[in-house]
Short mmCIF file of C-alpha atoms and ligand atoms in Angstrom, two decimals:
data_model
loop_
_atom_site.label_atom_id
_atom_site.label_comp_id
_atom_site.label_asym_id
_atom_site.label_seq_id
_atom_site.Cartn_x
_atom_site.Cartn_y
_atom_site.Cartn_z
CA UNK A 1 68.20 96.72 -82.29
CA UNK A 2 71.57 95.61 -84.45
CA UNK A 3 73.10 94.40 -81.47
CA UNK A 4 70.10 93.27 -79.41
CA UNK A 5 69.57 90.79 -82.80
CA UNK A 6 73.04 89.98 -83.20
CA UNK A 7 73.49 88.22 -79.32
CA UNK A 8 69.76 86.72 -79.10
CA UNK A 9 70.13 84.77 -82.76
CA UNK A 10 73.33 83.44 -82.32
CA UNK A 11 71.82 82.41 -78.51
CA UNK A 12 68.96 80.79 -80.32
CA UNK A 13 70.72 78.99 -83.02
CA UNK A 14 72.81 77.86 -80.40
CA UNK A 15 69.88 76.35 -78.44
CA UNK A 16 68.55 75.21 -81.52
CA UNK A 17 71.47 73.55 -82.76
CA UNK A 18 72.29 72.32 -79.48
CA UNK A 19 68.70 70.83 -78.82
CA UNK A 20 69.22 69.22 -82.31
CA UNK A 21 71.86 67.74 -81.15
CA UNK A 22 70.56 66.11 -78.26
CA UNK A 23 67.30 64.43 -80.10
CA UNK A 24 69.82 63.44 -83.01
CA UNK A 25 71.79 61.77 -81.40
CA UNK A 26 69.22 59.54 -79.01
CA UNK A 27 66.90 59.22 -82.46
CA UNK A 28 68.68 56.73 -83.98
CA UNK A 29 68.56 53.51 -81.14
CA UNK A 30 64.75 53.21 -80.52
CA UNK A 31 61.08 54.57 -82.10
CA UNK A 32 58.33 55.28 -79.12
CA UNK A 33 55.58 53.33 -80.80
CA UNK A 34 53.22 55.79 -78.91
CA UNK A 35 50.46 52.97 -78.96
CA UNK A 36 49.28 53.64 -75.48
CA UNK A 37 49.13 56.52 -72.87
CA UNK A 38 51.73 57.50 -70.88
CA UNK A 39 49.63 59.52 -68.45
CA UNK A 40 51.17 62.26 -65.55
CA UNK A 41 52.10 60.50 -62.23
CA UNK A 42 49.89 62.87 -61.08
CA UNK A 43 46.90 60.93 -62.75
CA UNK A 44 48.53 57.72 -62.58
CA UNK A 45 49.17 57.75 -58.65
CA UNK A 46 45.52 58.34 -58.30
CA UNK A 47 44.55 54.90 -59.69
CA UNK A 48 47.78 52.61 -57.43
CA UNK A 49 47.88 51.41 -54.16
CA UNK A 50 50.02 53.78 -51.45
CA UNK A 51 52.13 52.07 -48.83
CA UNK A 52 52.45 48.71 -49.88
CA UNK A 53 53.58 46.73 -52.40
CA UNK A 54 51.45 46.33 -55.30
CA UNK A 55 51.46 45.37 -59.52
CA UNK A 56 49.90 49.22 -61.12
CA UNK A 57 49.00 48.23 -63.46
CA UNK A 58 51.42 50.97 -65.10
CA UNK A 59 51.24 50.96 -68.59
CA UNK A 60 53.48 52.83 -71.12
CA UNK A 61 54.37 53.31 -74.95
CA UNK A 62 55.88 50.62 -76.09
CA UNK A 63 59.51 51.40 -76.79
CA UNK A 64 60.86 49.61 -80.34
CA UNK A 65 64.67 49.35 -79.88
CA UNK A 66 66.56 49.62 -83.32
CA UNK A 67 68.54 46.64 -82.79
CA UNK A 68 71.02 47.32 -85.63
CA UNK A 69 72.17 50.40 -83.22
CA UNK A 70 71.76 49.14 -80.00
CA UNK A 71 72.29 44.93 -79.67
CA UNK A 72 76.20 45.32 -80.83
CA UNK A 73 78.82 44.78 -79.08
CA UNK A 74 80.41 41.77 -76.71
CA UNK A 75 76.84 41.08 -75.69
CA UNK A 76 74.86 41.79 -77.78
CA UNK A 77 73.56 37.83 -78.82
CA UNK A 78 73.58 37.04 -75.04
CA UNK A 79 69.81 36.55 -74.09
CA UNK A 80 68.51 38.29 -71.04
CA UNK A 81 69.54 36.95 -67.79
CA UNK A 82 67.49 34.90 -65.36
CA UNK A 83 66.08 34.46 -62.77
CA UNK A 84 65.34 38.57 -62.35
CA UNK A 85 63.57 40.47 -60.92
CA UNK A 86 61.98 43.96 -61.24
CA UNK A 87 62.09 47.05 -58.59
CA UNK A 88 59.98 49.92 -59.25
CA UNK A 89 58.18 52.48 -57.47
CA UNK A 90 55.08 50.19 -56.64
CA UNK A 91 56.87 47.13 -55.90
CA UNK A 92 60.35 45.92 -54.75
CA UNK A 93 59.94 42.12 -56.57
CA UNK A 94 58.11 41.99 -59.53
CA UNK A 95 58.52 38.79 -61.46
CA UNK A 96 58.45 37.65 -64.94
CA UNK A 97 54.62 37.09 -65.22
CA UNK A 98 53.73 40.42 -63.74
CA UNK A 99 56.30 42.67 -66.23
CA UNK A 100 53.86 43.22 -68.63
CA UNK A 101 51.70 45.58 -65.72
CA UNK A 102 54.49 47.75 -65.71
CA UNK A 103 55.31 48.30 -69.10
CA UNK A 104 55.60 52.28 -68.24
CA UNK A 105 58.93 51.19 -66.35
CA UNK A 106 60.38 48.28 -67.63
CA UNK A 107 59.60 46.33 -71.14
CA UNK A 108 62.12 44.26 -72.50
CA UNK A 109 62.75 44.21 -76.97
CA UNK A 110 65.01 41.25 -77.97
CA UNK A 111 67.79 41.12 -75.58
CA UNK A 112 67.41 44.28 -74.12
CA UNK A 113 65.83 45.88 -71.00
CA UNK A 114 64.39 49.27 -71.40
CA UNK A 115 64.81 51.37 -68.47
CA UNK A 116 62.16 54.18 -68.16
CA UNK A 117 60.75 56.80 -66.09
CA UNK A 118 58.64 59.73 -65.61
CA UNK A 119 57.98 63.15 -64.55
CA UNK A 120 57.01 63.07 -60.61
CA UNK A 121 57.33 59.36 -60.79
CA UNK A 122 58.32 58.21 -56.80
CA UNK A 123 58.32 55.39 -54.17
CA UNK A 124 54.80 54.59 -53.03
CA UNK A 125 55.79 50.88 -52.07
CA UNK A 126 56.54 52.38 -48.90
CA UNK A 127 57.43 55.73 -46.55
CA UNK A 128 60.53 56.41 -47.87
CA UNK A 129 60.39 59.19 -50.39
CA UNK A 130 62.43 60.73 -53.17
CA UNK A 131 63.47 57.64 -54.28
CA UNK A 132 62.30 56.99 -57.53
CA UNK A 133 64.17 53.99 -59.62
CA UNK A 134 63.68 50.99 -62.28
CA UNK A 135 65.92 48.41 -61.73
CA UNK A 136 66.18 44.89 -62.32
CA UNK A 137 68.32 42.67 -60.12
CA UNK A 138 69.33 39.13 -59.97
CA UNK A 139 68.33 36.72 -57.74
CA UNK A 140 71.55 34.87 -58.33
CA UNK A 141 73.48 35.50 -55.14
CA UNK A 142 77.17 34.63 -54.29
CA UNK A 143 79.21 34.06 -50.91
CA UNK A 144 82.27 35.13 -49.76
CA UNK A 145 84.59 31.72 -51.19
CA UNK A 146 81.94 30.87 -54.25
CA UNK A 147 85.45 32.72 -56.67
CA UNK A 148 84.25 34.81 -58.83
CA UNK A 149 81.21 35.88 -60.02
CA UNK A 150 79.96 38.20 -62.83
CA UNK A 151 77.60 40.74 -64.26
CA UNK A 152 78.02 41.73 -67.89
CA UNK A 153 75.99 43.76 -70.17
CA UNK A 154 76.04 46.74 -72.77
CA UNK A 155 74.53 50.17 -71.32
CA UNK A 156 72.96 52.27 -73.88
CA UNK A 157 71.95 55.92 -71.98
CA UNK A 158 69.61 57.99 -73.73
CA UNK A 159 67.76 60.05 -71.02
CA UNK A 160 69.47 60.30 -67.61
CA UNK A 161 69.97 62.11 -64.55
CA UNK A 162 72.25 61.78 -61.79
CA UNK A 163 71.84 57.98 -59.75
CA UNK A 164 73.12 54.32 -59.21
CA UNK A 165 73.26 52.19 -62.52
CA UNK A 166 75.19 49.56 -61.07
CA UNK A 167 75.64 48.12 -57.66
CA UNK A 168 76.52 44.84 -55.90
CA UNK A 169 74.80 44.67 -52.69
CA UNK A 170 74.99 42.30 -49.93
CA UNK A 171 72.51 43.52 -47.74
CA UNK A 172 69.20 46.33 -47.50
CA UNK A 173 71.92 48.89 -46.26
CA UNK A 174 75.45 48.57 -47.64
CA UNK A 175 76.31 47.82 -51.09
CA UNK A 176 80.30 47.17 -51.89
CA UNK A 177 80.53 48.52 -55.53
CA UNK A 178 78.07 50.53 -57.43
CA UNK A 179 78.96 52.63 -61.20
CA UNK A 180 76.71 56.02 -61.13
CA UNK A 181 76.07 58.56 -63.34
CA UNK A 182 77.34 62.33 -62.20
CA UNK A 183 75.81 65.51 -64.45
CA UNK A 184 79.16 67.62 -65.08
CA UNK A 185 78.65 71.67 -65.31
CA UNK A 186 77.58 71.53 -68.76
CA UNK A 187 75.17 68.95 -68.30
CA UNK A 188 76.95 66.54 -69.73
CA UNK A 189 76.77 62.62 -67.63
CA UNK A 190 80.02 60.80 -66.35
CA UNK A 191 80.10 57.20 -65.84
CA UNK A 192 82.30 56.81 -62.87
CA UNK A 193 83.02 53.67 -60.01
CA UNK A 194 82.43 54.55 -56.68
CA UNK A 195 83.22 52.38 -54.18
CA UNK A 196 82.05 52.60 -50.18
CA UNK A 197 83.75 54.42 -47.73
CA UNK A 198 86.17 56.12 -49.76
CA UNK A 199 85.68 59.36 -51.88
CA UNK A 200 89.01 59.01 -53.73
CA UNK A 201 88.43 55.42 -55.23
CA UNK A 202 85.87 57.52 -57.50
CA UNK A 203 87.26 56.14 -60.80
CA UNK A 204 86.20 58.09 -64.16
CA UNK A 205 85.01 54.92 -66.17
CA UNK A 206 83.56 57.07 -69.49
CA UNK A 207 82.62 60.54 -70.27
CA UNK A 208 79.68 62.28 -71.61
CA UNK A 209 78.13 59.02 -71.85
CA UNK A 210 74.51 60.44 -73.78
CA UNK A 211 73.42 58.68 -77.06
CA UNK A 212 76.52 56.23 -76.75
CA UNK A 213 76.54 52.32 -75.66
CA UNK A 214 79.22 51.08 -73.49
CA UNK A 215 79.74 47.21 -72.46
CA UNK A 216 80.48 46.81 -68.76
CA UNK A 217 81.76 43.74 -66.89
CA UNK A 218 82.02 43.50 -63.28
CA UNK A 219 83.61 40.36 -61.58
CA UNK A 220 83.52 40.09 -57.77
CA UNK A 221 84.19 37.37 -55.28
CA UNK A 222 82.74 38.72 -52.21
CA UNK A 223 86.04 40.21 -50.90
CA UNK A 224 87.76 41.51 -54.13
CA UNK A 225 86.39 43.16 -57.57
CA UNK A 226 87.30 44.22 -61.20
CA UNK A 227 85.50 46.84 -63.11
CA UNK A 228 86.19 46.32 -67.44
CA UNK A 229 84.52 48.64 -69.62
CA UNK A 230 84.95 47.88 -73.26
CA UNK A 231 86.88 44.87 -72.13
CA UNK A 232 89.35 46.73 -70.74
CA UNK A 233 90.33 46.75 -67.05
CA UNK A 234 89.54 50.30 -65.09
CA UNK A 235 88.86 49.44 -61.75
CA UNK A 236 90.58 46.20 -59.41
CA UNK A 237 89.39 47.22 -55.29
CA UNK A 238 87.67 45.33 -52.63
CA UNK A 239 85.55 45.80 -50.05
CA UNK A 240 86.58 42.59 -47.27
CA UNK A 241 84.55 43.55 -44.25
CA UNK A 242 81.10 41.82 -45.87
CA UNK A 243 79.64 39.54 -43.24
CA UNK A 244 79.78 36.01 -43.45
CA UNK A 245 76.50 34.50 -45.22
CA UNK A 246 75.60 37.54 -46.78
CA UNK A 247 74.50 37.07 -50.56
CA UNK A 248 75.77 39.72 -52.84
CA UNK A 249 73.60 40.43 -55.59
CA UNK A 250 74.03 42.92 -58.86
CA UNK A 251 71.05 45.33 -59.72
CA UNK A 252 70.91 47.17 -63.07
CA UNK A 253 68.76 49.96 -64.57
CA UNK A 254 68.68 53.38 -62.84
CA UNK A 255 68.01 54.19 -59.04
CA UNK A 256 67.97 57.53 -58.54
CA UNK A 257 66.78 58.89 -55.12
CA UNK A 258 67.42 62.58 -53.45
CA UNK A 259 64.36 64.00 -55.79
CA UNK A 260 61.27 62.75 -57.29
CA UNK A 261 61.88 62.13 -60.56
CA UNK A 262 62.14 65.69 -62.56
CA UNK A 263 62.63 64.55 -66.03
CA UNK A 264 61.99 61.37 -69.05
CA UNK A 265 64.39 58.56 -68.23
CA UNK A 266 65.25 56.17 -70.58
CA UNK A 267 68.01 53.72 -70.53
CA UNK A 268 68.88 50.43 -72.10
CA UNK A 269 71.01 47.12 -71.21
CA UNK A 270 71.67 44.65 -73.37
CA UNK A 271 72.57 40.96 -72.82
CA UNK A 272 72.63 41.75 -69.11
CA UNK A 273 74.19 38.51 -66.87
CA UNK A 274 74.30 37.62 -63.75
CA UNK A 275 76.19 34.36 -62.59
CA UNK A 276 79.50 32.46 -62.41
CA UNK A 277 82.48 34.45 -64.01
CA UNK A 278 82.27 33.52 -67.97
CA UNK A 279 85.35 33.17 -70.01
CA UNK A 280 85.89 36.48 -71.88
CA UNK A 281 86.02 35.07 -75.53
CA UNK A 282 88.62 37.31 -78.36
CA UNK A 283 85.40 36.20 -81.26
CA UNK A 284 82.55 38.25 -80.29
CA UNK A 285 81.06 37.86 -83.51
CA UNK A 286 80.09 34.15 -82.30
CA UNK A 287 76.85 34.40 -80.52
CA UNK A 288 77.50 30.96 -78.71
CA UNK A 289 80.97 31.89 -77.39
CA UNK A 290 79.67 34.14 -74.92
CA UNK A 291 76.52 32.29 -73.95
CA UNK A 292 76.01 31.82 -70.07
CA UNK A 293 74.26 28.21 -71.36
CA UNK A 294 77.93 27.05 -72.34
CA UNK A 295 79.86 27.62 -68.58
CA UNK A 296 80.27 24.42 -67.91
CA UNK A 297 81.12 22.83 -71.48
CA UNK A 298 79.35 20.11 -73.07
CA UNK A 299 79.42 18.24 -70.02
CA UNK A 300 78.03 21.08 -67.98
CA UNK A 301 75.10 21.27 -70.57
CA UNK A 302 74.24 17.53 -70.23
CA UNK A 303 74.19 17.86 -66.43
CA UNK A 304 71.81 20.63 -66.54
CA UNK A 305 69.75 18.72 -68.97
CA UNK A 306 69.90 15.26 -67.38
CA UNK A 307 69.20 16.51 -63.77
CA UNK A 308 66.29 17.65 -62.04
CA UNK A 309 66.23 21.33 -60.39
CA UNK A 310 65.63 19.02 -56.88
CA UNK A 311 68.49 17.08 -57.32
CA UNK A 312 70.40 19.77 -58.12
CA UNK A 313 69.51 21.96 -55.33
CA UNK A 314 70.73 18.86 -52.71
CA UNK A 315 74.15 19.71 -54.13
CA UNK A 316 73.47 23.63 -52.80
CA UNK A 317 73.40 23.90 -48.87
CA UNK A 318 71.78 27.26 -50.00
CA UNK A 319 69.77 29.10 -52.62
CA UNK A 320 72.43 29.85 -55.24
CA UNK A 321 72.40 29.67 -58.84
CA UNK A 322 68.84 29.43 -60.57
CA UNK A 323 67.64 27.98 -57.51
CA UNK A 324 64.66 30.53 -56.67
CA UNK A 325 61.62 29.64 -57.50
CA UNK A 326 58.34 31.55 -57.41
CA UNK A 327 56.48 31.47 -54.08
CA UNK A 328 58.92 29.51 -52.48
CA UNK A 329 60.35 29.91 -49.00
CA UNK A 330 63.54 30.74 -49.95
CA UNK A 331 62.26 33.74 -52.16
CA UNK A 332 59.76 35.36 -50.05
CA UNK A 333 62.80 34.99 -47.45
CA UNK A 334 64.89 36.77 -49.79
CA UNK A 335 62.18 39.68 -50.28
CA UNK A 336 61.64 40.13 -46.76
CA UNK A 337 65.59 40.70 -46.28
CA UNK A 338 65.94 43.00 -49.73
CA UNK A 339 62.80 45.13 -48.27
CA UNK A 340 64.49 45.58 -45.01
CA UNK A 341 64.73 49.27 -44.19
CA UNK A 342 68.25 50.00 -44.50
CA UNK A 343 70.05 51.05 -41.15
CA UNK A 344 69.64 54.64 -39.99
CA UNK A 345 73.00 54.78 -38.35
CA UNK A 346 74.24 54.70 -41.74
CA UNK A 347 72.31 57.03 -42.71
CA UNK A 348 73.32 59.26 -40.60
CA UNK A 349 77.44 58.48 -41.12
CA UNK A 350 77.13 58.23 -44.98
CA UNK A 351 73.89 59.47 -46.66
CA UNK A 352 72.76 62.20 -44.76
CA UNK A 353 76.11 63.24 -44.50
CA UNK A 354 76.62 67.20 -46.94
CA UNK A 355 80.07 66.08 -47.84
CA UNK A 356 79.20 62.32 -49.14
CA UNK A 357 77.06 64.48 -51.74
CA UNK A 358 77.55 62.45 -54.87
CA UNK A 359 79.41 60.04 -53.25
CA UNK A 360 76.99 56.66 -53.74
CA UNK A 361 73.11 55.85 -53.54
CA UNK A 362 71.71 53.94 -51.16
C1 NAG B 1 90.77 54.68 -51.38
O1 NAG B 1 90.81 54.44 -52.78
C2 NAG B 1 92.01 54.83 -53.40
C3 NAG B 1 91.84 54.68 -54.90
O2 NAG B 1 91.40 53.40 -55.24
C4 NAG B 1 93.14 54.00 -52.83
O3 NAG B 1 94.36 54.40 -53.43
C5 NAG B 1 93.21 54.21 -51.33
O4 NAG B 1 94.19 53.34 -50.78
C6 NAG B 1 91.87 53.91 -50.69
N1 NAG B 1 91.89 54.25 -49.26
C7 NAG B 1 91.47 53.42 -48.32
C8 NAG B 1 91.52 53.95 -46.93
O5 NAG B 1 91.04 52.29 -48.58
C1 NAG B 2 75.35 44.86 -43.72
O1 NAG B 2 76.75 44.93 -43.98
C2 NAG B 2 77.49 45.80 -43.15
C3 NAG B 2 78.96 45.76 -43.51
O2 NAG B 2 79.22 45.91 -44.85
C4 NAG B 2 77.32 45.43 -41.69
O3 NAG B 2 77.98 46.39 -40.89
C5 NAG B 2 75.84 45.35 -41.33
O4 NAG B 2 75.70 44.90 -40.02
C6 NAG B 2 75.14 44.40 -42.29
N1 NAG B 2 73.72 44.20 -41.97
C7 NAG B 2 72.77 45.15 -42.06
C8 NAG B 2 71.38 44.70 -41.74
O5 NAG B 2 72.99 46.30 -42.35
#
């Protein structure tokens, strides 16, 4: 009895402590209001459309981010970028006006994006399965010889699981960069670069990331790109064999396929932007330093103010910068190419593929 005691209480005090540990340490960065419902998927997927895209509604708790632990860092004054948009498990574009229907997945608190999903939660947009994600992705896109452009922002991961957090795609198939999250043997989460193509350019960016913020930076030019985390360069690789005219575009929040979701997510980014390649400023204290408004200089400022979006656009031979607007051609032209199903020769060569396991998400 001595010795059946003396291994099972140090196991439970061990569970205890270590289950402690994990709620401890998440506590402090947000309080789930627990004002409304977050039913089962189960329930939920009874009451949304299958097979097309469509708005839930999907509501959820809303999530109250302690600011004081979570906006800090390089980005933390930056506001949200835009123009984003929203992929979820009903819908691949969700805009602005329509955010508030899926509050279960996405909800933004000051400058942050919350990041959230559930038990059983899945793709129902369409056939594919086991692909369950909330992500938010610009619809700022760059070409091959626009120099370089940037995405910036502060993670914050809470609840995770294996999956994409990152990626720069340039078309439904093939992304050239993406930063994912791998569980270690004692379930502990890596933040690690993983580039296309080649298993060894896996780059350990930061370790048992959990209940700790991080501010990433990724610059790319549609050949070439740099991966800083805490504003200090990890990663400098390319990917060249992009096709002309493709737009490469940056997506954020967590897409993680292979299972239905098994487990709470809940992630945060802070300050995220997409756009031209900002000036890394040494006074991140200064909330204007680092604001995407102040690119261009004064001068820049007083063009955007003085000229009309159409006049502007005449300057663009294509949609670029801020230049998507709702219903338009050029965005439903954009959807139609981001819903694409991706190619299932790749597939086959890469995904499908035993000893890519862990190797990037698609
Ligand atoms: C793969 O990536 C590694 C690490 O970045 C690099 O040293 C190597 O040259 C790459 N191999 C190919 C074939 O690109
Ligand atoms: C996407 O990009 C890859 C190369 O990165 C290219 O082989 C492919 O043809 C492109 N288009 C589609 C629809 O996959």
């Amino acid at each position: 009895m001595m010795i059946v005691k003396a291994t099972i209480v140090p196991f439970f005090l061990l569970l205890w402590a270590s289950s402690c540990r994990a709620s401890a340490d998440i506590e402090e960065f947000f309080t789930d209001l627990e004002d409304i419902p977050n039913p089962s998927w189960f329930s939920l997927k009874e009451t949304l459309v299958v097979g097309e895209n469509s708005y839930g509604p999907a509501y959820g708790s809303t999530i109250q981010v302690n600011h004081d632990a979570v906006q800090v860092g390089r980005y933390a004054h930056r506001e949200i970028s835009r123009p984003t948009a929203l992929h979820s498990v009903t819908n691949s574009h969700v805009s602005p006006k329509d955010w508030d229907q899926m509050s279960r997945w996405y909800q933004e608190d000051g400058n942050t994006q919350v990041f959230r999903l559930f038990p059983g939660d899945d793709t129902i947009r369409n056939s594919r399965v086991n692909a369950p994600r909330s992500e938010a992705y610009g619809l700022v896109g760059w070409l091959r010889g626009d120099g370089w452009f940037e995405w910036s922002g502060r993670y914050t991961f809470l609840k995770v699981r294996p999956g994409a957090v990152l990626q720069i795609k340039h078309n439904s198939t093939y992304w050239s960069l993406q930063l994912i999250l791998e569980e270690n043997a004692d379930g502990t989460f890596d933040l690690k670069y993983v580039k296309l193509r080649n298993i060894s350019a896996k780059t350990l960016l930061m370790q048992d990331v959990v209940g700790k913020g991080v501010d990433i930076r990724v610059l790319d030019d549609g050949e070439n790109h740099k991966v800083y985390v805490n504003g200090e360069l990890k990663v400098t690789n390319k990917m060249t064999d992009r096709p002309e005219g493709e737009d490469n575009r940056a997506r954020w929040g967590l897409y993680s396929p292979k299972s239905a979701m098994d487990r709470d997510i809940l992630m945060f980014v802070t300050g995220a932007y997409v756009g031209p390649a900002l000036e890394e400023s040494d006074d991140w204290t200064d909330p204007e330093t680092d604001s995407p408004k102040n690119i261009w200089g004064f001068w820049g400022g007083f063009f955007d103010w003085l000229v009309p979006d159409k006049v502007k656009a005449w300057f663009s031979n294509r949609p670029g910068f801020d230049s998507y607007k709702e219903g338009s051609a050029d965005l439903l032209a954009l959807i139609e190419k981001l819903d694409a199903e991706p190619d299932p020769s790749f597939y086959d060569k890469y995904y499908s593929n035993p000893d890519n396991e862990g190797y990037g998400y698609l």
